[in-house]
Short mmCIF file of C-alpha atoms and ligand atoms in Angstrom, two decimals:
data_model
loop_
_atom_site.label_atom_id
_atom_site.label_comp_id
_atom_site.label_asym_id
_atom_site.label_seq_id
_atom_site.Cartn_x
_atom_site.Cartn_y
_atom_site.Cartn_z
CA MET A 3 0.00 0.00 0.00
CA THR A 4 1.13 3.58 -0.65
CA ASP A 5 1.10 6.40 1.84
CA THR A 6 -2.38 7.67 2.39
CA PRO A 7 -2.31 11.43 2.01
CA LEU A 8 -5.98 11.77 2.92
CA ASP A 9 -5.72 10.36 6.43
CA PHE A 10 -6.49 12.94 9.03
CA GLY A 11 -9.46 13.66 11.26
CA ASP A 12 -9.58 10.71 13.64
CA PRO A 13 -6.66 8.58 12.40
CA ALA A 14 -7.49 5.63 14.67
CA ASP A 15 -11.05 5.43 13.38
CA LEU A 16 -9.95 5.61 9.76
CA ASP A 17 -7.16 3.19 10.33
CA ARG A 18 -9.64 0.67 11.74
CA LEU A 19 -11.88 1.15 8.73
CA ARG A 20 -8.98 0.70 6.31
CA ARG A 21 -7.80 -2.45 8.09
CA ARG A 22 -11.32 -3.89 8.13
CA PHE A 23 -11.64 -3.16 4.42
CA ARG A 24 -8.27 -4.72 3.56
CA ALA A 25 -9.30 -7.86 5.47
CA TRP A 26 -12.58 -7.94 3.55
CA LEU A 27 -10.71 -7.46 0.26
CA ALA A 28 -8.44 -10.38 1.10
CA ASP A 29 -11.55 -12.59 1.42
CA HIS A 30 -13.33 -11.03 -1.56
CA PRO A 31 -10.77 -10.46 -4.31
CA LEU A 32 -11.73 -8.77 -7.54
CA PRO A 33 -13.73 -11.38 -9.49
CA GLU A 34 -12.45 -12.67 -12.83
CA ARG A 35 -13.82 -10.92 -15.86
CA LEU A 36 -15.77 -13.52 -17.87
CA PRO A 37 -14.84 -14.08 -21.52
CA ASP A 38 -16.59 -11.47 -23.69
CA GLU A 39 -18.12 -9.83 -20.65
CA PRO A 40 -18.48 -6.08 -21.33
CA VAL A 41 -16.52 -3.97 -18.83
CA PRO A 42 -19.64 -2.24 -17.42
CA VAL A 43 -21.27 -5.62 -16.70
CA PHE A 44 -18.12 -6.79 -14.95
CA LEU A 45 -17.93 -3.54 -12.96
CA HIS A 46 -21.57 -3.94 -12.00
CA ARG A 47 -20.79 -7.35 -10.46
CA TRP A 48 -17.95 -5.67 -8.55
CA HIS A 49 -20.33 -2.91 -7.43
CA ARG A 50 -22.78 -5.47 -6.03
CA LEU A 51 -20.01 -7.36 -4.26
CA LEU A 52 -18.72 -4.15 -2.64
CA HIS A 53 -22.26 -3.28 -1.61
CA SER A 54 -22.78 -6.73 -0.06
CA GLY A 55 -19.83 -5.91 2.23
CA GLY A 56 -21.30 -2.51 3.16
CA TRP A 57 -18.66 -0.52 1.24
CA VAL A 58 -20.90 1.57 -1.00
CA GLY A 59 -22.59 4.81 0.13
CA LEU A 60 -20.65 5.13 3.37
CA ASP A 61 -21.56 8.81 3.60
CA VAL A 62 -25.24 8.31 2.72
CA PRO A 63 -27.69 8.27 5.66
CA VAL A 64 -28.76 4.82 6.87
CA GLN A 65 -32.44 5.40 6.11
CA TYR A 66 -31.54 5.68 2.42
CA GLY A 67 -29.46 2.53 2.30
CA GLY A 68 -26.05 3.99 3.21
CA GLN A 69 -23.83 3.56 6.24
CA GLY A 70 -24.38 7.00 7.82
CA LEU A 71 -20.62 7.71 8.10
CA SER A 72 -18.69 10.70 6.76
CA ALA A 73 -17.32 11.58 3.33
CA LEU A 74 -13.89 10.84 4.72
CA HIS A 75 -14.82 7.19 5.28
CA GLN A 76 -15.97 6.89 1.68
CA VAL A 77 -12.79 8.62 0.52
CA ALA A 78 -10.66 6.16 2.52
CA ILE A 79 -12.35 3.21 0.76
CA SER A 80 -11.84 4.78 -2.69
CA ASP A 81 -8.24 5.39 -1.75
CA GLU A 82 -7.70 1.76 -0.68
CA LEU A 83 -9.20 0.48 -3.93
CA GLY A 84 -7.00 2.79 -5.99
CA ALA A 85 -3.94 1.72 -4.04
CA CYS A 86 -4.48 -1.97 -4.86
CA ARG A 87 -5.42 -1.17 -8.48
CA ALA A 88 -8.95 -2.46 -8.06
CA PRO A 89 -11.70 -0.56 -9.85
CA GLY A 90 -13.03 2.26 -7.69
CA VAL A 91 -16.34 2.35 -5.88
CA PRO A 92 -19.10 2.82 -8.44
CA ARG A 93 -19.25 6.45 -9.57
CA ILE A 94 -22.70 7.17 -8.26
CA GLY A 95 -21.83 9.62 -5.48
CA TYR A 96 -22.71 12.63 -7.59
CA LEU A 97 -26.10 11.20 -8.56
CA ALA A 98 -26.76 10.22 -4.94
CA HIS A 99 -25.98 13.77 -3.81
CA ALA A 100 -28.38 15.21 -6.39
CA LEU A 101 -31.16 12.97 -5.05
CA LEU A 102 -30.27 13.70 -1.44
CA GLU A 103 -30.37 17.44 -2.00
CA PHE A 104 -33.33 17.70 -4.39
CA GLY A 105 -35.41 14.51 -4.13
CA SER A 106 -38.54 14.32 -1.96
CA GLU A 107 -38.46 12.01 1.05
CA GLU A 108 -40.48 9.45 -0.89
CA GLN A 109 -38.07 9.64 -3.88
CA ARG A 110 -34.96 9.27 -1.71
CA ARG A 111 -36.41 6.17 -0.09
CA ARG A 112 -37.54 4.77 -3.45
CA TRP A 113 -34.36 5.33 -5.46
CA LEU A 114 -31.32 5.70 -3.22
CA PRO A 115 -31.17 2.20 -1.65
CA ARG A 116 -31.62 0.62 -5.08
CA MET A 117 -28.99 2.90 -6.62
CA LEU A 118 -26.46 2.07 -3.90
CA ALA A 119 -27.17 -1.67 -4.16
CA GLY A 120 -26.78 -1.61 -7.94
CA ASP A 121 -30.40 -2.78 -8.36
CA ASP A 122 -30.97 0.28 -10.51
CA VAL A 123 -28.15 1.52 -12.73
CA TRP A 124 -28.42 5.22 -13.56
CA CYS A 125 -26.95 7.30 -16.35
CA GLN A 126 -26.75 11.06 -16.81
CA GLY A 127 -28.75 12.64 -19.65
CA PHE A 128 -27.52 16.24 -19.71
CA SER A 129 -25.53 16.90 -22.93
CA GLU A 130 -27.18 17.30 -26.32
CA PRO A 131 -25.85 17.71 -29.86
CA GLY A 132 -26.20 21.51 -29.52
CA ALA A 133 -25.72 21.84 -25.76
CA GLY A 134 -22.57 20.62 -23.99
CA SER A 135 -20.66 23.49 -22.42
CA ASP A 136 -23.68 25.67 -23.01
CA LEU A 137 -25.98 23.30 -21.16
CA ALA A 138 -28.54 26.04 -20.58
CA GLY A 139 -29.11 26.06 -24.34
CA MET A 140 -30.61 22.57 -24.32
CA SER A 141 -33.58 21.99 -26.58
CA THR A 142 -35.13 18.80 -25.18
CA VAL A 143 -38.61 19.81 -24.03
CA ALA A 144 -40.89 18.28 -21.38
CA THR A 145 -44.37 19.65 -22.06
CA PRO A 146 -46.46 19.71 -18.87
CA HIS A 147 -49.93 18.12 -18.74
CA GLU A 148 -52.19 17.61 -15.75
CA ASP A 149 -50.46 14.58 -14.23
CA HIS A 150 -47.53 13.97 -16.58
CA TYR A 151 -45.08 15.47 -19.11
CA THR A 152 -44.34 14.44 -22.67
CA VAL A 153 -40.68 14.66 -23.53
CA ARG A 154 -39.23 15.23 -26.99
CA GLY A 155 -35.60 15.68 -27.89
CA GLN A 156 -32.19 14.08 -28.10
CA LYS A 157 -29.33 13.52 -25.67
CA LEU A 158 -25.74 12.76 -26.64
CA TRP A 159 -22.62 11.30 -24.94
CA THR A 160 -24.84 9.56 -22.37
CA SER A 161 -22.30 7.20 -20.82
CA TYR A 162 -23.38 3.56 -20.53
CA ALA A 163 -27.08 4.25 -21.15
CA GLN A 164 -27.29 0.83 -22.81
CA TYR A 165 -26.50 -0.77 -19.43
CA SER A 166 -28.73 1.55 -17.41
CA GLY A 167 -32.32 1.31 -16.24
CA LEU A 168 -32.83 4.94 -15.24
CA CYS A 169 -31.61 8.26 -16.56
CA LEU A 170 -31.23 11.50 -14.64
CA LEU A 171 -32.69 13.61 -17.42
CA LEU A 172 -32.73 17.37 -17.89
CA ALA A 173 -35.41 18.93 -20.07
CA ARG A 174 -36.91 22.35 -20.57
CA THR A 175 -40.36 22.65 -18.95
CA ASP A 176 -41.01 26.35 -19.61
CA ARG A 177 -39.82 27.92 -22.81
CA SER A 178 -40.81 31.44 -21.71
CA ALA A 179 -38.71 31.55 -18.49
CA PRO A 180 -34.99 32.46 -18.48
CA ALA A 181 -32.83 29.43 -19.29
CA HIS A 182 -31.62 28.83 -15.74
CA ARG A 183 -35.16 28.71 -14.37
CA SER A 184 -36.83 26.78 -17.15
CA ILE A 185 -35.09 23.41 -16.85
CA SER A 186 -36.40 20.53 -14.74
CA ALA A 187 -34.89 17.17 -13.77
CA PHE A 188 -36.52 13.76 -14.08
CA ALA A 189 -35.84 10.12 -13.31
CA LEU A 190 -36.64 8.50 -16.64
CA PRO A 191 -36.97 4.70 -16.88
CA LEU A 192 -35.19 3.82 -20.11
CA ASP A 193 -37.64 1.07 -21.02
CA ARG A 194 -40.42 3.65 -21.46
CA PRO A 195 -42.14 3.66 -24.86
CA GLY A 196 -40.61 6.35 -27.09
CA VAL A 197 -37.04 5.98 -25.72
CA THR A 198 -34.36 4.76 -28.14
CA VAL A 199 -30.81 4.18 -26.90
CA ARG A 200 -28.17 3.97 -29.62
CA PRO A 201 -24.56 3.15 -28.57
CA LEU A 202 -21.63 4.89 -30.30
CA ARG A 203 -18.13 3.42 -30.69
CA ALA A 204 -15.27 5.67 -29.45
CA ALA A 205 -11.74 5.90 -30.90
CA ASN A 206 -10.32 3.65 -28.16
CA GLY A 207 -12.81 0.91 -29.12
CA ASP A 208 -15.10 1.43 -26.11
CA ASP A 209 -18.82 1.75 -26.52
CA GLU A 210 -19.19 4.09 -23.58
CA PHE A 211 -21.25 6.74 -25.32
CA CYS A 212 -24.87 6.61 -26.38
CA GLU A 213 -27.33 8.77 -28.17
CA LEU A 214 -30.73 8.92 -26.53
CA PHE A 215 -33.76 9.69 -28.68
CA LEU A 216 -36.88 10.79 -26.84
CA ASP A 217 -39.99 10.65 -28.93
CA ASP A 218 -43.05 11.85 -26.97
CA VAL A 219 -42.01 9.95 -23.87
CA ARG A 220 -44.48 10.10 -21.01
CA ILE A 221 -43.01 10.95 -17.61
CA ALA A 222 -45.18 11.13 -14.48
CA ARG A 223 -45.08 14.28 -12.35
CA SER A 224 -43.96 12.05 -9.47
CA GLU A 225 -40.84 11.27 -11.52
CA ARG A 226 -39.77 14.92 -11.55
CA ILE A 227 -36.93 15.51 -9.05
CA GLY A 228 -37.26 18.78 -7.16
CA ALA A 229 -39.65 21.55 -8.14
CA GLU A 230 -40.35 22.54 -11.72
CA GLY A 231 -37.41 24.77 -12.73
CA ASP A 232 -35.00 23.19 -10.21
CA GLY A 233 -33.13 21.36 -12.95
CA TRP A 234 -30.36 23.94 -13.23
CA PRO A 235 -29.32 24.03 -9.54
CA LEU A 236 -29.65 20.24 -9.49
CA ALA A 237 -27.35 19.96 -12.51
CA MET A 238 -24.80 22.31 -10.91
CA THR A 239 -24.87 20.23 -7.71
CA THR A 240 -24.41 17.04 -9.71
CA VAL A 241 -21.44 18.29 -11.73
CA SER A 242 -19.73 19.86 -8.73
CA TYR A 243 -19.65 16.42 -7.05
CA GLU A 244 -18.68 14.79 -10.34
CA ARG A 245 -15.65 17.13 -10.59
CA ASN A 246 -14.55 16.41 -7.07
CA ALA A 247 -11.08 15.01 -6.46
CA LEU A 248 -12.06 13.09 -3.37
CA ASP A 249 -14.34 10.27 -4.33
CA THR A 250 -12.60 8.67 -7.23
CA GLY A 251 -9.60 6.73 -5.93
CA HIS A 252 -7.62 8.51 -8.65
CA LEU A 253 -5.22 10.04 -6.19
CA SER A 254 -3.84 6.74 -4.95
CA LYS A 255 -3.71 5.39 -8.51
CA TYR A 256 -1.68 8.42 -9.61
CA GLY A 257 0.50 7.98 -6.51
CA LEU A 258 1.41 4.43 -7.58
CA LEU A 259 2.43 5.58 -11.04
CA VAL A 260 4.45 8.53 -9.71
CA GLU A 261 6.28 6.12 -7.43
CA ARG A 262 6.96 3.74 -10.32
CA LEU A 263 8.34 6.63 -12.39
CA ARG A 264 10.50 7.80 -9.54
CA ARG A 265 11.95 4.31 -9.01
CA THR A 266 12.62 3.89 -12.73
CA ALA A 267 14.27 7.31 -12.94
CA ARG A 268 16.67 6.31 -10.17
CA GLU A 269 17.46 2.92 -11.69
CA ARG A 270 17.79 4.08 -15.31
CA ARG A 271 19.16 7.53 -14.67
CA ALA A 272 21.95 7.06 -17.18
CA ASP A 273 19.62 6.10 -20.10
CA LEU A 274 16.89 8.66 -19.58
CA PRO A 275 17.39 12.05 -21.25
CA ASP A 276 17.43 15.08 -18.94
CA GLY A 277 14.23 16.38 -20.51
CA LEU A 278 12.41 13.24 -19.47
CA LEU A 279 13.82 13.39 -15.95
CA SER A 280 12.49 16.90 -15.61
CA GLU A 281 9.06 15.77 -16.90
CA ILE A 282 9.05 13.12 -14.17
CA GLY A 283 9.86 15.91 -11.70
CA ARG A 284 6.89 17.92 -12.94
CA CYS A 285 4.60 14.87 -12.56
CA PHE A 286 5.76 14.57 -8.99
CA VAL A 287 5.01 18.26 -8.32
CA ASP A 288 1.56 18.01 -9.95
CA TYR A 289 0.75 15.00 -7.81
CA GLU A 290 1.89 16.72 -4.61
CA VAL A 291 -0.17 19.83 -5.41
CA LEU A 292 -3.25 17.71 -6.11
CA ALA A 293 -2.78 15.71 -2.90
CA ALA A 294 -2.38 18.89 -0.82
CA HIS A 295 -5.46 20.36 -2.46
CA ALA A 296 -7.45 17.16 -1.86
CA ARG A 297 -6.48 17.28 1.81
CA ARG A 298 -7.83 20.80 2.13
CA ARG A 299 -11.04 19.87 0.30
CA THR A 300 -11.50 16.87 2.57
CA ALA A 301 -11.24 19.13 5.61
CA GLU A 302 -13.83 21.49 4.08
CA ARG A 303 -16.20 18.62 3.33
CA LEU A 304 -15.84 17.34 6.90
CA GLY A 305 -16.69 20.86 8.06
CA GLY A 306 -19.98 20.50 6.22
CA GLN A 307 -19.14 22.49 3.08
CA LEU A 308 -20.91 21.30 -0.07
CA ALA A 309 -18.88 20.63 -3.21
CA GLY A 310 -19.63 23.97 -4.96
CA PRO A 311 -17.79 25.77 -7.79
CA GLU A 312 -14.38 25.15 -6.15
CA SER A 313 -14.72 21.62 -7.57
CA SER A 314 -13.60 23.17 -10.85
CA ILE A 315 -10.15 23.57 -9.26
CA ASP A 316 -10.17 19.84 -8.39
CA LYS A 317 -11.12 19.00 -11.95
CA LEU A 318 -8.36 21.13 -13.50
CA LEU A 319 -5.71 19.78 -11.15
CA MET A 320 -6.81 16.18 -11.74
CA THR A 321 -6.82 16.68 -15.49
CA ARG A 322 -3.35 18.24 -15.52
CA THR A 323 -1.91 15.58 -13.22
CA GLU A 324 -3.48 12.69 -15.09
CA GLN A 325 -2.66 13.81 -18.62
CA ARG A 326 0.97 14.70 -17.89
CA LEU A 327 1.46 11.55 -15.86
CA TYR A 328 0.25 9.12 -18.52
CA GLU A 329 2.00 11.03 -21.31
CA THR A 330 5.30 10.88 -19.40
CA ALA A 331 4.80 7.24 -18.40
CA LEU A 332 4.39 6.22 -22.04
CA LYS A 333 7.67 7.98 -22.89
CA VAL A 334 9.45 6.16 -20.07
CA PHE A 335 7.79 2.80 -20.89
CA PRO A 336 7.32 3.08 -24.68
CA GLU A 337 6.97 -0.68 -25.05
CA GLU A 338 3.59 -0.44 -23.34
CA GLN A 339 2.13 1.33 -26.33
CA LEU A 340 2.41 -1.91 -28.23
CA ARG A 341 1.46 -4.54 -25.72
CA GLY A 342 0.69 -4.83 -22.10
CA GLU A 343 -2.04 -7.27 -21.23
CA GLU A 344 0.32 -10.01 -20.13
CA ALA A 345 2.33 -8.33 -17.42
CA GLU A 346 4.43 -11.13 -16.03
CA ASP A 347 6.39 -9.69 -13.16
CA GLU A 348 5.16 -7.95 -10.05
CA GLU A 349 6.77 -4.65 -11.07
CA ARG A 350 4.70 -4.52 -14.23
CA ALA A 351 1.48 -5.81 -12.69
CA GLY A 352 -1.31 -3.63 -13.98
CA ALA A 353 1.02 -2.15 -16.58
CA GLY A 354 -1.21 -3.39 -19.39
CA GLU A 355 -3.71 -0.76 -18.38
CA LEU A 356 -1.24 2.03 -19.01
CA PHE A 357 -2.01 2.58 -22.66
CA GLY A 358 -5.77 2.37 -22.06
CA ASP A 359 -5.42 4.80 -19.16
CA TYR A 360 -3.38 7.12 -21.37
CA LEU A 361 -6.07 7.08 -24.06
CA TYR A 362 -8.83 7.73 -21.56
CA SER A 363 -6.84 10.54 -19.92
CA ARG A 364 -7.26 12.54 -23.14
CA ALA A 365 -11.00 12.74 -22.36
CA ALA A 366 -10.37 14.19 -18.90
CA SER A 367 -10.27 17.73 -20.28
CA VAL A 368 -13.76 17.22 -21.77
CA TYR A 369 -15.99 15.03 -19.57
CA GLY A 370 -17.74 16.63 -16.62
CA GLY A 371 -17.20 20.01 -18.34
CA THR A 372 -14.16 21.06 -20.40
CA SER A 373 -11.05 22.67 -18.93
CA GLN A 374 -11.94 26.01 -20.54
CA ILE A 375 -15.31 25.93 -18.81
CA GLN A 376 -13.68 25.08 -15.46
CA ARG A 377 -11.44 28.16 -15.86
CA ASN A 378 -14.48 30.31 -16.65
CA ILE A 379 -16.23 29.01 -13.50
CA ILE A 380 -13.18 29.70 -11.35
CA ALA A 381 -12.86 33.23 -12.79
CA LYS A 382 -16.53 34.11 -12.36
CA ARG A 383 -17.86 32.10 -9.44
CA VAL A 384 -14.78 31.53 -7.27
CA LEU A 385 -12.87 34.77 -7.91
CA GLY A 386 -15.90 36.93 -8.71
CA LEU A 387 -14.27 38.47 -11.80
CA PRO A 388 -16.53 40.25 -14.28
CA SER A 389 -17.51 38.48 -17.53
CA GLY A 390 -15.36 39.37 -20.53
CA ASN A 391 -16.94 40.46 -23.79
C1 FAD B 9 -15.74 10.37 -21.64
C2 FAD B 9 -16.93 11.28 -21.65
C3 FAD B 9 -18.08 10.91 -20.96
C4 FAD B 9 -19.21 11.74 -20.99
N1 FAD B 9 -20.35 11.32 -20.35
C5 FAD B 9 -21.46 12.10 -20.37
C6 FAD B 9 -22.66 11.66 -19.74
O1 FAD B 9 -22.74 10.55 -19.19
N2 FAD B 9 -23.73 12.45 -19.78
C7 FAD B 9 -23.71 13.69 -20.38
O2 FAD B 9 -24.72 14.38 -20.34
N3 FAD B 9 -22.59 14.13 -21.03
C8 FAD B 9 -21.47 13.35 -21.04
N4 FAD B 9 -20.32 13.78 -21.68
C9 FAD B 9 -20.36 15.03 -22.45
C10 FAD B 9 -19.58 16.18 -21.83
O3 FAD B 9 -20.22 16.69 -20.70
C11 FAD B 9 -19.45 17.24 -22.94
O4 FAD B 9 -18.64 16.67 -23.95
C12 FAD B 9 -18.79 18.50 -22.43
O5 FAD B 9 -19.65 19.17 -21.55
C13 FAD B 9 -18.41 19.45 -23.60
O6 FAD B 9 -19.50 19.65 -24.44
P1 FAD B 9 -19.36 19.45 -26.03
O7 FAD B 9 -18.72 18.14 -26.28
O8 FAD B 9 -20.70 19.71 -26.63
O9 FAD B 9 -18.33 20.56 -26.51
P2 FAD B 9 -18.65 22.08 -26.80
O10 FAD B 9 -19.47 22.63 -25.69
O11 FAD B 9 -19.20 22.20 -28.18
O12 FAD B 9 -17.23 22.73 -26.74
C14 FAD B 9 -16.31 22.67 -27.83
C15 FAD B 9 -15.05 23.44 -27.46
O13 FAD B 9 -15.38 24.83 -27.24
C16 FAD B 9 -14.95 25.25 -25.95
N5 FAD B 9 -15.92 26.19 -25.38
C17 FAD B 9 -17.27 26.09 -25.44
N6 FAD B 9 -17.83 27.14 -24.77
C18 FAD B 9 -16.81 27.89 -24.27
C19 FAD B 9 -16.74 29.10 -23.50
N7 FAD B 9 -17.84 29.73 -23.09
N8 FAD B 9 -15.52 29.59 -23.18
C20 FAD B 9 -14.37 28.97 -23.60
N9 FAD B 9 -14.37 27.82 -24.35
C21 FAD B 9 -15.57 27.30 -24.69
C22 FAD B 9 -14.92 23.98 -25.12
O14 FAD B 9 -14.04 24.09 -24.01
C23 FAD B 9 -14.44 22.95 -26.14
O15 FAD B 9 -13.03 23.02 -26.24
C24 FAD B 9 -19.18 12.97 -21.69
C25 FAD B 9 -18.02 13.36 -22.37
C26 FAD B 9 -16.91 12.52 -22.36
C27 FAD B 9 -15.68 12.93 -23.11
#
């Protein structure tokens, strides 16, 4: 295990939790991926196994299926998983927070326990062909009727919709109101008549993305989350948790790679050009800055602060750290561009993932909001600077 830069608060309590989790992991190793099993299906099995041990939703109140502990406990579990190269806890924290903050009591009790258990798999239907960064410009419309809405429009880049049962959907419910007050959020069952989910193949061969066509889909009023017009604040809450550095296990994964680079730089000092040594140095600095920032954010979260626009700083630091790290690692280990699956020695265990991780790191400056948009948010909402022309 690596050092654990996020341990503070009550170290004894966290240490107990980490030890209990490591013991559980020893008895419940990552299951084998079945031949031809799609990655999301495999990860869903892992999700259910983690949930069976009580390791999902640690910071969600008990009455909604969680463990009623703090964000720090959930962070510690993500960190442990990252440190042993296991897939992280399922990335549902940001959806859970949206439901916790905006759902009615009845909705939280209906959806949260099933979401945490993996009984319902959710996807996020925000982006559209003409509305990504400019989400407020979305054109999907939910026309209100007495007891339901009919939804028409199209969503794009909806990750893993083909494996999901429910979609957290944004649609415009009032075309006359200003954009930020005219959007509402819904829990849309994807087997509803009028919904078509069409997967798209990405450059790295994954079929993560989907298009979602919504052709006069009926949604009950009871499936609207929050009040009519609450969709914008709900979306901002969702993305601010999505951009958060704490919940992902990325930090410990980056830490492992930084350590591997550092060891290699010492051992192969004579063969590595100076330029590459200095790139390794920069990776180390990026990682340290991110870890220090994550520590501060953890303290804020423990103090009760919600994620908020400062999450854009997390997102930028994670993106910079991740992209530089994988780019540098591929220069130091160029052979891993060509092969990798069959890592034979301990040192290279997990190395086969390097090229895939590198490819995916290119998307980090786009998903969850692009880097340019994060800078705009920091300028306007964190620093309070006036809008440029
Ligand atoms: C791996 C991955 C997974 C995703 N999963 C989902 C998902 O599950 N659900 C979902 O709803 N969406 C998802 N997305 C979509 C993602 O949220 C959008 O791609 C992102 O918000 C950018 O929108 P866009 O692609 O339409 O680009 P655009 O908004 O068209 O932007 C194009 C370029 O213009 C720049 N730009 C735009 N506006 C400004 C501005 N005001 N100032 C400066 N620069 C600007 C952008 O930074 C970008 O470089 C995913 C994307 C990726 C890559």
